[in-house]
PDB file of C-alpha atoms in Angstrom:
ATOM      1  CA  MET A   1      20.172 -11.516  12.161  1.00  0.00           C
ATOM      2  CA  ASP A   2      22.574 -14.857  13.488  1.00  0.00           C
ATOM      3  CA  CYS A   3      25.397 -13.602  11.720  1.00  0.00           C
ATOM      4  CA  ALA A   4      27.838 -13.475  14.585  1.00  0.00           C
ATOM      5  CA  ILE A   5      29.945 -10.678  12.370  1.00  0.00           C
ATOM      6  CA  GLU A   6      26.633  -9.010  10.832  1.00  0.00           C
ATOM      7  CA  VAL A   7      25.728  -9.151  14.493  1.00  0.00           C
ATOM      8  CA  ALA A   8      29.286  -6.852  15.550  1.00  0.00           C
ATOM      9  CA  ALA A   9      29.009  -5.203  13.110  1.00  0.00           C
ATOM     10  CA  ILE A  10      25.813  -3.212  12.721  1.00  0.00           C
ATOM     11  CA  LEU A  11      27.000  -2.827  16.899  1.00  0.00           C
ATOM     12  CA  GLN A  12      29.644  -1.563  16.099  1.00  0.00           C
ATOM     13  CA  ALA A  13      27.995   0.728  13.998  1.00  0.00           C
ATOM     14  CA  MET A  14      26.419   1.875  17.163  1.00  0.00           C
ATOM     15  CA  ALA A  15      28.816   2.238  18.697  1.00  0.00           C
ATOM     16  CA  HIS A  16      29.986   4.498  16.177  1.00  0.00           C
ATOM     17  CA  SER A  17      27.047   6.194  15.788  1.00  0.00           C
ATOM     18  CA  ARG A  18      26.971   7.068  20.462  1.00  0.00           C
ATOM     19  CA  SER A  19      23.241   5.992  19.735  1.00  0.00           C
ATOM     20  CA  LEU A  20      21.844   5.162  22.945  1.00  0.00           C
ATOM     21  CA  VAL A  21      20.861   1.335  24.428  1.00  0.00           C
ATOM     22  CA  THR A  22      18.295   0.262  26.614  1.00  0.00           C
ATOM     23  CA  ALA A  23      18.527  -2.603  29.150  1.00  0.00           C
ATOM     24  CA  TRP A  24      15.584  -3.856  30.375  1.00  0.00           C
ATOM     25  CA  TYR A  25      16.363  -5.813  33.429  1.00  0.00           C
ATOM     26  CA  GLY A  26      14.057  -7.632  36.420  1.00  0.00           C
ATOM     27  CA  GLY A  27      12.781  -9.029  33.875  1.00  0.00           C
ATOM     28  CA  GLY A  28      11.540  -6.782  32.458  1.00  0.00           C
ATOM     29  CA  SER A  29      10.381  -4.129  35.875  1.00  0.00           C
ATOM     30  CA  ALA A  30      13.510  -1.688  35.467  1.00  0.00           C
ATOM     31  CA  PHE A  31      16.024  -0.183  32.835  1.00  0.00           C
ATOM     32  CA  ALA A  32      19.012   1.799  33.039  1.00  0.00           C
ATOM     33  CA  LEU A  33      20.291   3.274  29.761  1.00  0.00           C
ATOM     34  CA  THR A  34      23.926   3.000  28.808  1.00  0.00           C
ATOM     35  CA  ALA A  35      25.488   2.791  25.381  1.00  0.00           C
ATOM     36  CA  VAL A  36      28.018  -0.184  23.398  1.00  0.00           C
ATOM     37  CA  LEU A  37      31.224   0.678  22.974  1.00  0.00           C
ATOM     38  CA  GLU A  38      32.684  -1.839  21.324  1.00  0.00           C
ATOM     39  CA  ALA A  39      31.621  -5.331  19.498  1.00  0.00           C
ATOM     40  CA  ASP A  40      34.129  -7.911  18.546  1.00  0.00           C
ATOM     41  CA  ALA A  41      33.032 -11.512  16.890  1.00  0.00           C
ATOM     42  CA  GLY A  42      36.552 -12.323  16.629  1.00  0.00           C
ATOM     43  CA  ARG A  43      36.900 -12.385  21.195  1.00  0.00           C
ATOM     44  CA  ASP A  44      32.662 -13.143  20.902  1.00  0.00           C
ATOM     45  CA  GLU A  45      32.797 -10.034  22.990  1.00  0.00           C
ATOM     46  CA  LEU A  46      30.581  -6.732  23.945  1.00  0.00           C
ATOM     47  CA  ILE A  47      31.439  -3.647  25.943  1.00  0.00           C
ATOM     48  CA  LEU A  48      28.503  -1.460  27.011  1.00  0.00           C
ATOM     49  CA  ASP A  49      28.921   2.060  28.860  1.00  0.00           C
ATOM     50  CA  GLN A  50      28.514   1.717  32.352  1.00  0.00           C
ATOM     51  CA  VAL A  51      25.095   1.787  34.417  1.00  0.00           C
ATOM     52  CA  HIS A  52      23.390   5.308  36.714  1.00  0.00           C
ATOM     53  CA  GLU A  53      25.011   3.332  39.817  1.00  0.00           C
ATOM     54  CA  GLU A  54      21.680   2.641  41.585  1.00  0.00           C
ATOM     55  CA  HIS A  55      21.135   0.203  38.758  1.00  0.00           C
ATOM     56  CA  ALA A  56      24.419  -1.604  38.869  1.00  0.00           C
ATOM     57  CA  PRO A  57      23.856  -4.485  41.601  1.00  0.00           C
ATOM     58  CA  ARG A  58      21.116  -5.693  39.962  1.00  0.00           C
ATOM     59  CA  LEU A  59      21.449  -5.406  36.425  1.00  0.00           C
ATOM     60  CA  LEU A  60      24.923  -7.037  37.178  1.00  0.00           C
ATOM     61  CA  ALA A  61      23.026  -9.476  39.000  1.00  0.00           C
ATOM     62  CA  SER A  62      19.907 -10.313  36.507  1.00  0.00           C
ATOM     63  CA  HIS A  63      20.201 -13.029  32.885  1.00  0.00           C
ATOM     64  CA  GLY A  64      18.959 -12.191  29.961  1.00  0.00           C
ATOM     65  CA  ILE A  65      18.815  -8.409  29.611  1.00  0.00           C
ATOM     66  CA  GLN A  66      16.642  -7.046  26.865  1.00  0.00           C
ATOM     67  CA  CYS A  67      18.554  -4.555  24.923  1.00  0.00           C
ATOM     68  CA  THR A  68      17.150  -1.972  22.253  1.00  0.00           C
ATOM     69  CA  GLY A  69      18.647   0.803  20.647  1.00  0.00           C
ATOM     70  CA  THR A  70      18.419   2.360  16.708  1.00  0.00           C
ATOM     71  CA  HIS A  71      20.897   2.521  13.884  1.00  0.00           C
ATOM     72  CA  ASN A  72      20.091   4.375  10.907  1.00  0.00           C
ATOM     73  CA  GLY A  73      16.417   5.252  12.592  1.00  0.00           C
ATOM     74  CA  VAL A  74      15.771   1.045  12.961  1.00  0.00           C
ATOM     75  CA  GLU A  75      15.073   0.081  16.378  1.00  0.00           C
ATOM     76  CA  ILE A  76      17.247  -2.872  16.977  1.00  0.00           C
ATOM     77  CA  ARG A  77      16.602  -5.692  19.911  1.00  0.00           C
ATOM     78  CA  PHE A  78      19.484  -8.243  21.724  1.00  0.00           C
ATOM     79  CA  VAL A  79      19.489 -10.063  24.278  1.00  0.00           C
ATOM     80  CA  VAL A  80      22.699 -10.469  26.818  1.00  0.00           C
ATOM     81  CA  GLU A  81      22.560 -13.312  29.499  1.00  0.00           C
ATOM     82  CA  SER A  82      24.389 -11.860  31.267  1.00  0.00           C
ATOM     83  CA  VAL A  83      27.237  -8.578  31.928  1.00  0.00           C
ATOM     84  CA  GLU A  84      30.137  -7.939  34.681  1.00  0.00           C
ATOM     85  CA  PRO A  85      32.343  -5.751  35.377  1.00  0.00           C
ATOM     86  CA  VAL A  86      35.287  -4.538  33.241  1.00  0.00           C
ATOM     87  CA  LEU A  87      37.867  -1.586  32.653  1.00  0.00           C
ATOM     88  CA  PHE A  88      37.547  -0.406  29.073  1.00  0.00           C
ATOM     89  CA  GLN A  89      40.297   1.663  27.813  1.00  0.00           C
ATOM     90  CA  GLY A  90      40.898   2.157  31.520  1.00  0.00           C
ATOM     91  CA  VAL A  91      37.607   3.242  32.411  1.00  0.00           C
ATOM     92  CA  ALA A  92      34.749   0.751  33.824  1.00  0.00           C
ATOM     93  CA  ALA A  93      33.278  -0.296  31.805  1.00  0.00           C
ATOM     94  CA  LEU A  94      30.552  -3.776  31.198  1.00  0.00           C
ATOM     95  CA  ARG A  95      31.184  -6.295  29.296  1.00  0.00           C
ATOM     96  CA  SER A  96      29.564  -9.032  28.768  1.00  0.00           C
ATOM     97  CA  ALA A  97      29.327 -12.492  25.283  1.00  0.00           C
ATOM     98  CA  LEU A  98      27.925 -10.988  21.722  1.00  0.00           C
ATOM     99  CA  PRO A  99      24.539 -11.539  21.899  1.00  0.00           C
ATOM    100  CA  VAL A 100      23.242 -14.418  19.217  1.00  0.00           C
ATOM    101  CA  ARG A 101      20.996 -12.993  17.423  1.00  0.00           C
ATOM    102  CA  LEU A 102      19.572  -9.082  16.399  1.00  0.00           C
ATOM    103  CA  LEU A 103      16.649  -8.036  15.626  1.00  0.00           C
ATOM    104  CA  ARG A 104      15.733  -5.585  13.480  1.00  0.00           C
ATOM    105  CA  LEU A 105      11.995  -3.480  13.314  1.00  0.00           C
ATOM    106  CA  GLN A 106      11.488  -2.138  10.391  1.00  0.00           C
ATOM    107  CA  ARG A 107       7.781  -1.457  10.611  1.00  0.00           C
ATOM    108  CA  ARG A 108       8.371   0.858  14.608  1.00  0.00           C
ATOM    109  CA  GLU A 109       6.327   0.680  17.107  1.00  0.00           C
ATOM    110  CA  TYR A 110       7.728   3.834  19.682  1.00  0.00           C
ATOM    111  CA  PHE A 111       7.095   3.962  23.437  1.00  0.00           C
ATOM    112  CA  ARG A 112       4.929   6.462  24.610  1.00  0.00           C
ATOM    113  CA  VAL A 113       4.330   8.014  27.910  1.00  0.00           C
ATOM    114  CA  VAL A 114       2.124  10.641  28.769  1.00  0.00           C
ATOM    115  CA  THR A 115       3.046  14.167  29.889  1.00  0.00           C
ATOM    116  CA  PRO A 116       2.699  15.219  33.069  1.00  0.00           C
ATOM    117  CA  ALA A 117       0.235  17.928  34.223  1.00  0.00           C
ATOM    118  CA  GLU A 118       2.966  18.967  36.911  1.00  0.00           C
ATOM    119  CA  ALA A 119       5.264  20.111  34.203  1.00  0.00           C
ATOM    120  CA  PRO A 120       3.356  19.961  30.674  1.00  0.00           C
ATOM    121  CA  VAL A 121       4.954  19.960  27.574  1.00  0.00           C
ATOM    122  CA  THR A 122       3.855  22.234  24.494  1.00  0.00           C
ATOM    123  CA  CYS A 123       3.856  22.079  20.771  1.00  0.00           C
ATOM    124  CA  MET A 124       4.575  26.091  19.434  1.00  0.00           C
ATOM    125  CA  ILE A 125       3.327  26.157  16.052  1.00  0.00           C
ATOM    126  CA  PRO A 126       4.164  28.966  13.756  1.00  0.00           C
ATOM    127  CA  ALA A 127       0.668  31.163  11.828  1.00  0.00           C
ATOM    128  CA  VAL A 128       0.041  33.804   9.824  1.00  0.00           C
ATOM    129  CA  ALA A 129      -1.343  35.837  12.310  1.00  0.00           C
ATOM    130  CA  ALA A 130       0.497  34.367  15.994  1.00  0.00           C
ATOM    131  CA  PRO A 131       1.841  31.243  16.719  1.00  0.00           C
ATOM    132  CA  ILE A 132      -0.351  28.441  18.993  1.00  0.00           C
ATOM    133  CA  GLU A 133       1.108  27.226  22.106  1.00  0.00           C
ATOM    134  CA  ALA A 134      -0.375  24.385  21.651  1.00  0.00           C
ATOM    135  CA  PRO A 135      -1.197  20.780  24.397  1.00  0.00           C
ATOM    136  CA  VAL A 136       1.136  17.340  24.351  1.00  0.00           C
ATOM    137  CA  LEU A 137      -0.614  14.961  25.142  1.00  0.00           C
ATOM    138  CA  ASP A 138       2.071  12.153  24.541  1.00  0.00           C
ATOM    139  CA  ILE A 139       5.195  12.210  22.527  1.00  0.00           C
ATOM    140  CA  SER A 140       7.649   8.980  21.786  1.00  0.00           C
ATOM    141  CA  CYS A 141      10.699   8.913  20.277  1.00  0.00           C
ATOM    142  CA  GLY A 142       8.660   8.868  16.658  1.00  0.00           C
ATOM    143  CA  GLY A 143       5.575  11.385  17.263  1.00  0.00           C
ATOM    144  CA  LEU A 144       2.669  12.676  19.159  1.00  0.00           C
ATOM    145  CA  ALA A 145      -0.797  13.862  21.167  1.00  0.00           C
ATOM    146  CA  LEU A 146      -1.857  17.423  20.212  1.00  0.00           C
ATOM    147  CA  TRP A 147      -4.725  18.945  22.210  1.00  0.00           C
ATOM    148  CA  ILE A 148      -5.856  21.542  19.852  1.00  0.00           C
ATOM    149  CA  SER A 149      -8.803  24.615  20.294  1.00  0.00           C
ATOM    150  CA  GLN A 150     -12.003  24.310  17.742  1.00  0.00           C
ATOM    151  CA  ASP A 151     -11.722  28.063  17.540  1.00  0.00           C
ATOM    152  CA  VAL A 152      -7.849  28.290  17.479  1.00  0.00           C
ATOM    153  CA  LEU A 153      -6.658  26.099  14.374  1.00  0.00           C
ATOM    154  CA  ALA A 154      -8.537  23.649  12.353  1.00  0.00           C
ATOM    155  CA  LEU A 155      -6.471  20.200  11.275  1.00  0.00           C
ATOM    156  CA  GLU A 156      -6.523  18.393   7.933  1.00  0.00           C
ATOM    157  CA  ARG A 157      -5.075  14.559   7.585  1.00  0.00           C
ATOM    158  CA  GLY A 158      -1.610  15.692   6.279  1.00  0.00           C
ATOM    159  CA  THR A 159      -1.385  18.694   7.385  1.00  0.00           C
ATOM    160  CA  ILE A 160       2.315  19.098   7.372  1.00  0.00           C
ATOM    161  CA  LEU A 161       3.421  21.273   9.735  1.00  0.00           C
ATOM    162  CA  ARG A 162       7.023  22.930   9.444  1.00  0.00           C
ATOM    163  CA  GLY A 163       8.939  24.840  11.345  1.00  0.00           C
ATOM    164  CA  CYS A 164       7.219  23.457  14.941  1.00  0.00           C
ATOM    165  CA  ARG A 165       9.373  24.310  18.698  1.00  0.00           C
ATOM    166  CA  LEU A 166       8.545  21.596  21.154  1.00  0.00           C
ATOM    167  CA  ARG A 167       9.329  22.420  24.634  1.00  0.00           C
ATOM    168  CA  LEU A 168       9.787  20.059  27.204  1.00  0.00           C
ATOM    169  CA  PRO A 169      10.832  20.604  30.598  1.00  0.00           C
ATOM    170  CA  HIS A 170      14.210  20.255  31.605  1.00  0.00           C
ATOM    171  CA  PHE A 171      14.904  19.135  28.089  1.00  0.00           C
ATOM    172  CA  GLY A 172      15.225  22.279  26.529  1.00  0.00           C
ATOM    173  CA  THR A 173      13.431  23.087  23.050  1.00  0.00           C
ATOM    174  CA  VAL A 174      13.491  21.228  19.880  1.00  0.00           C
ATOM    175  CA  GLU A 175      12.211  23.236  16.773  1.00  0.00           C
ATOM    176  CA  ILE A 176      10.315  19.878  14.887  1.00  0.00           C
ATOM    177  CA  ASP A 177       8.524  19.197  11.303  1.00  0.00           C
ATOM    178  CA  ILE A 178       4.887  16.559  12.191  1.00  0.00           C
ATOM    179  CA  ARG A 179       2.069  16.207  10.329  1.00  0.00           C
ATOM    180  CA  VAL A 180      -0.711  15.476  11.671  1.00  0.00           C
ATOM    181  CA  VAL A 181      -2.276  11.442  10.786  1.00  0.00           C
ATOM    182  CA  ARG A 182      -4.608  11.297  13.342  1.00  0.00           C
ATOM    183  CA  VAL A 183      -7.850  13.966  14.018  1.00  0.00           C
ATOM    184  CA  GLY A 184     -10.241  12.673  16.832  1.00  0.00           C
ATOM    185  CA  GLU A 185     -13.630  13.354  17.367  1.00  0.00           C
ATOM    186  CA  PRO A 186     -14.561  17.218  18.759  1.00  0.00           C
ATOM    187  CA  SER A 187     -14.916  17.369  22.677  1.00  0.00           C
ATOM    188  CA  PHE A 188     -14.280  19.194  24.677  1.00  0.00           C
ATOM    189  CA  THR A 189     -11.091  19.832  28.178  1.00  0.00           C
ATOM    190  CA  ALA A 190     -12.273  22.341  30.619  1.00  0.00           C
ATOM    191  CA  GLY A 191     -15.021  23.038  28.818  1.00  0.00           C
ATOM    192  CA  VAL A 192     -12.868  24.483  25.661  1.00  0.00           C
ATOM    193  CA  ALA A 193     -14.521  22.210  22.584  1.00  0.00           C
ATOM    194  CA  GLY A 194     -11.195  20.602  20.884  1.00  0.00           C
ATOM    195  CA  ARG A 195     -10.148  17.855  19.169  1.00  0.00           C
ATOM    196  CA  ARG A 196      -7.107  15.594  19.394  1.00  0.00           C
ATOM    197  CA  CYS A 197      -4.297  15.366  16.729  1.00  0.00           C
ATOM    198  CA  GLY A 198      -1.878  12.577  16.414  1.00  0.00           C
ATOM    199  CA  CYS A 199       0.594  14.166  14.502  1.00  0.00           C
ATOM    200  CA  ALA A 200       4.276  11.928  13.083  1.00  0.00           C
ATOM    201  CA  PHE A 201       7.183  13.501  13.013  1.00  0.00           C
ATOM    202  CA  VAL A 202       8.951  14.110   9.599  1.00  0.00           C
ATOM    203  CA  GLY A 203      12.713  14.854   8.957  1.00  0.00           C
ATOM    204  CA  MET A 204      13.863  14.614  12.692  1.00  0.00           C
ATOM    205  CA  GLY A 205      17.924  14.596  12.873  1.00  0.00           C
ATOM    206  CA  GLU A 206      19.747  12.150  14.712  1.00  0.00           C
ATOM    207  CA  GLY A 207      20.222  15.021  18.038  1.00  0.00           C
ATOM    208  CA  GLU A 208      16.994  16.047  17.865  1.00  0.00           C
ATOM    209  CA  ARG A 209      15.912  12.231  18.646  1.00  0.00           C
ATOM    210  CA  LYS A 210      18.137  11.468  21.394  1.00  0.00           C
ATOM    211  CA  ARG A 211      17.373  15.031  23.511  1.00  0.00           C
ATOM    212  CA  VAL A 212      13.383  13.049  22.921  1.00  0.00           C
ATOM    213  CA  GLN A 213      14.580   9.883  24.221  1.00  0.00           C
ATOM    214  CA  ARG A 214      16.758  10.854  26.870  1.00  0.00           C
ATOM    215  CA  TYR A 215      12.949  12.905  27.912  1.00  0.00           C
ATOM    216  CA  ILE A 216      10.922   9.973  27.918  1.00  0.00           C
ATOM    217  CA  ILE A 217      13.297   8.112  29.527  1.00  0.00           C
ATOM    218  CA  GLU A 218      13.706  10.210  32.863  1.00  0.00           C
ATOM    219  CA  LEU A 219      10.039  10.762  32.578  1.00  0.00           C
ATOM    220  CA  GLU A 220       9.932   6.980  32.685  1.00  0.00           C
ATOM    221  CA  ARG A 221      12.911   6.886  35.393  1.00  0.00           C
ATOM    222  CA  CYS A 222      11.075   9.360  37.041  1.00  0.00           C
ATOM    223  CA  ARG A 223       7.823   7.421  37.268  1.00  0.00           C
ATOM    224  CA  ASN A 224       9.283   4.154  37.420  1.00  0.00           C
ATOM    225  CA  SER A 225      11.081   5.709  41.487  1.00  0.00           C
ATOM    226  CA  ARG A 226       7.976   7.550  42.727  1.00  0.00           C
ATOM    227  CA  LEU A 227       5.777   3.534  41.881  1.00  0.00           C
ATOM    228  CA  SER A 228       9.289   2.020  44.240  1.00  0.00           C
ATOM    229  CA  GLY A 229       7.873   4.250  46.815  1.00  0.00           C
ATOM    230  CA  LEU A 230      12.308   6.303  45.834  1.00  0.00           C
ATOM    231  CA  ARG A 231      10.258   9.415  45.494  1.00  0.00           C
TER     232      ARG A 231
END
């Protein structure tokens, strides 16, 4: 999509829905969380929310900032050449020229992260006898991978598990429905036989999806900080 009016319309819709935007800078080596505040084709202007102070100096010095967000469940990607500080409605913000084009990815390919052993993520699955608490091995905005003990629950591809409770450390509990899309071969973890089950979120609301996205972004931020020696 490379019509300025259409570009502005999509970005303005993202502003109305308060969709989060991830801005990758420094050649893609770091990212900051922001949001679209306003897009105006007439003024060739895009206003983004201010980023955390630890990111601001490098972001302001960067060029070719790659941004990703979502609109109506579709991933949106765009690039801004640079940003500058500005006051928007009396509040600190960032301004850039309107992106030349947007890329809409109808087929989602989600960024997936491995969950940390020191702060485990779990998924409570309702069952006839008693709920089953399954470890979450990795997670994305589109789904997760569970470790299911073989003697506890047998899952098949296509099975839908409703009313599950996903527990995200420091981010609370999200109620979700999931569909099993892959079932791995039997293997052993700590001497226990089980299978890795890849699952997709089903009918997840935007609020729940944003909470999962915030968890993933915070997890990556902490890992990037440790790798750079800041923690």
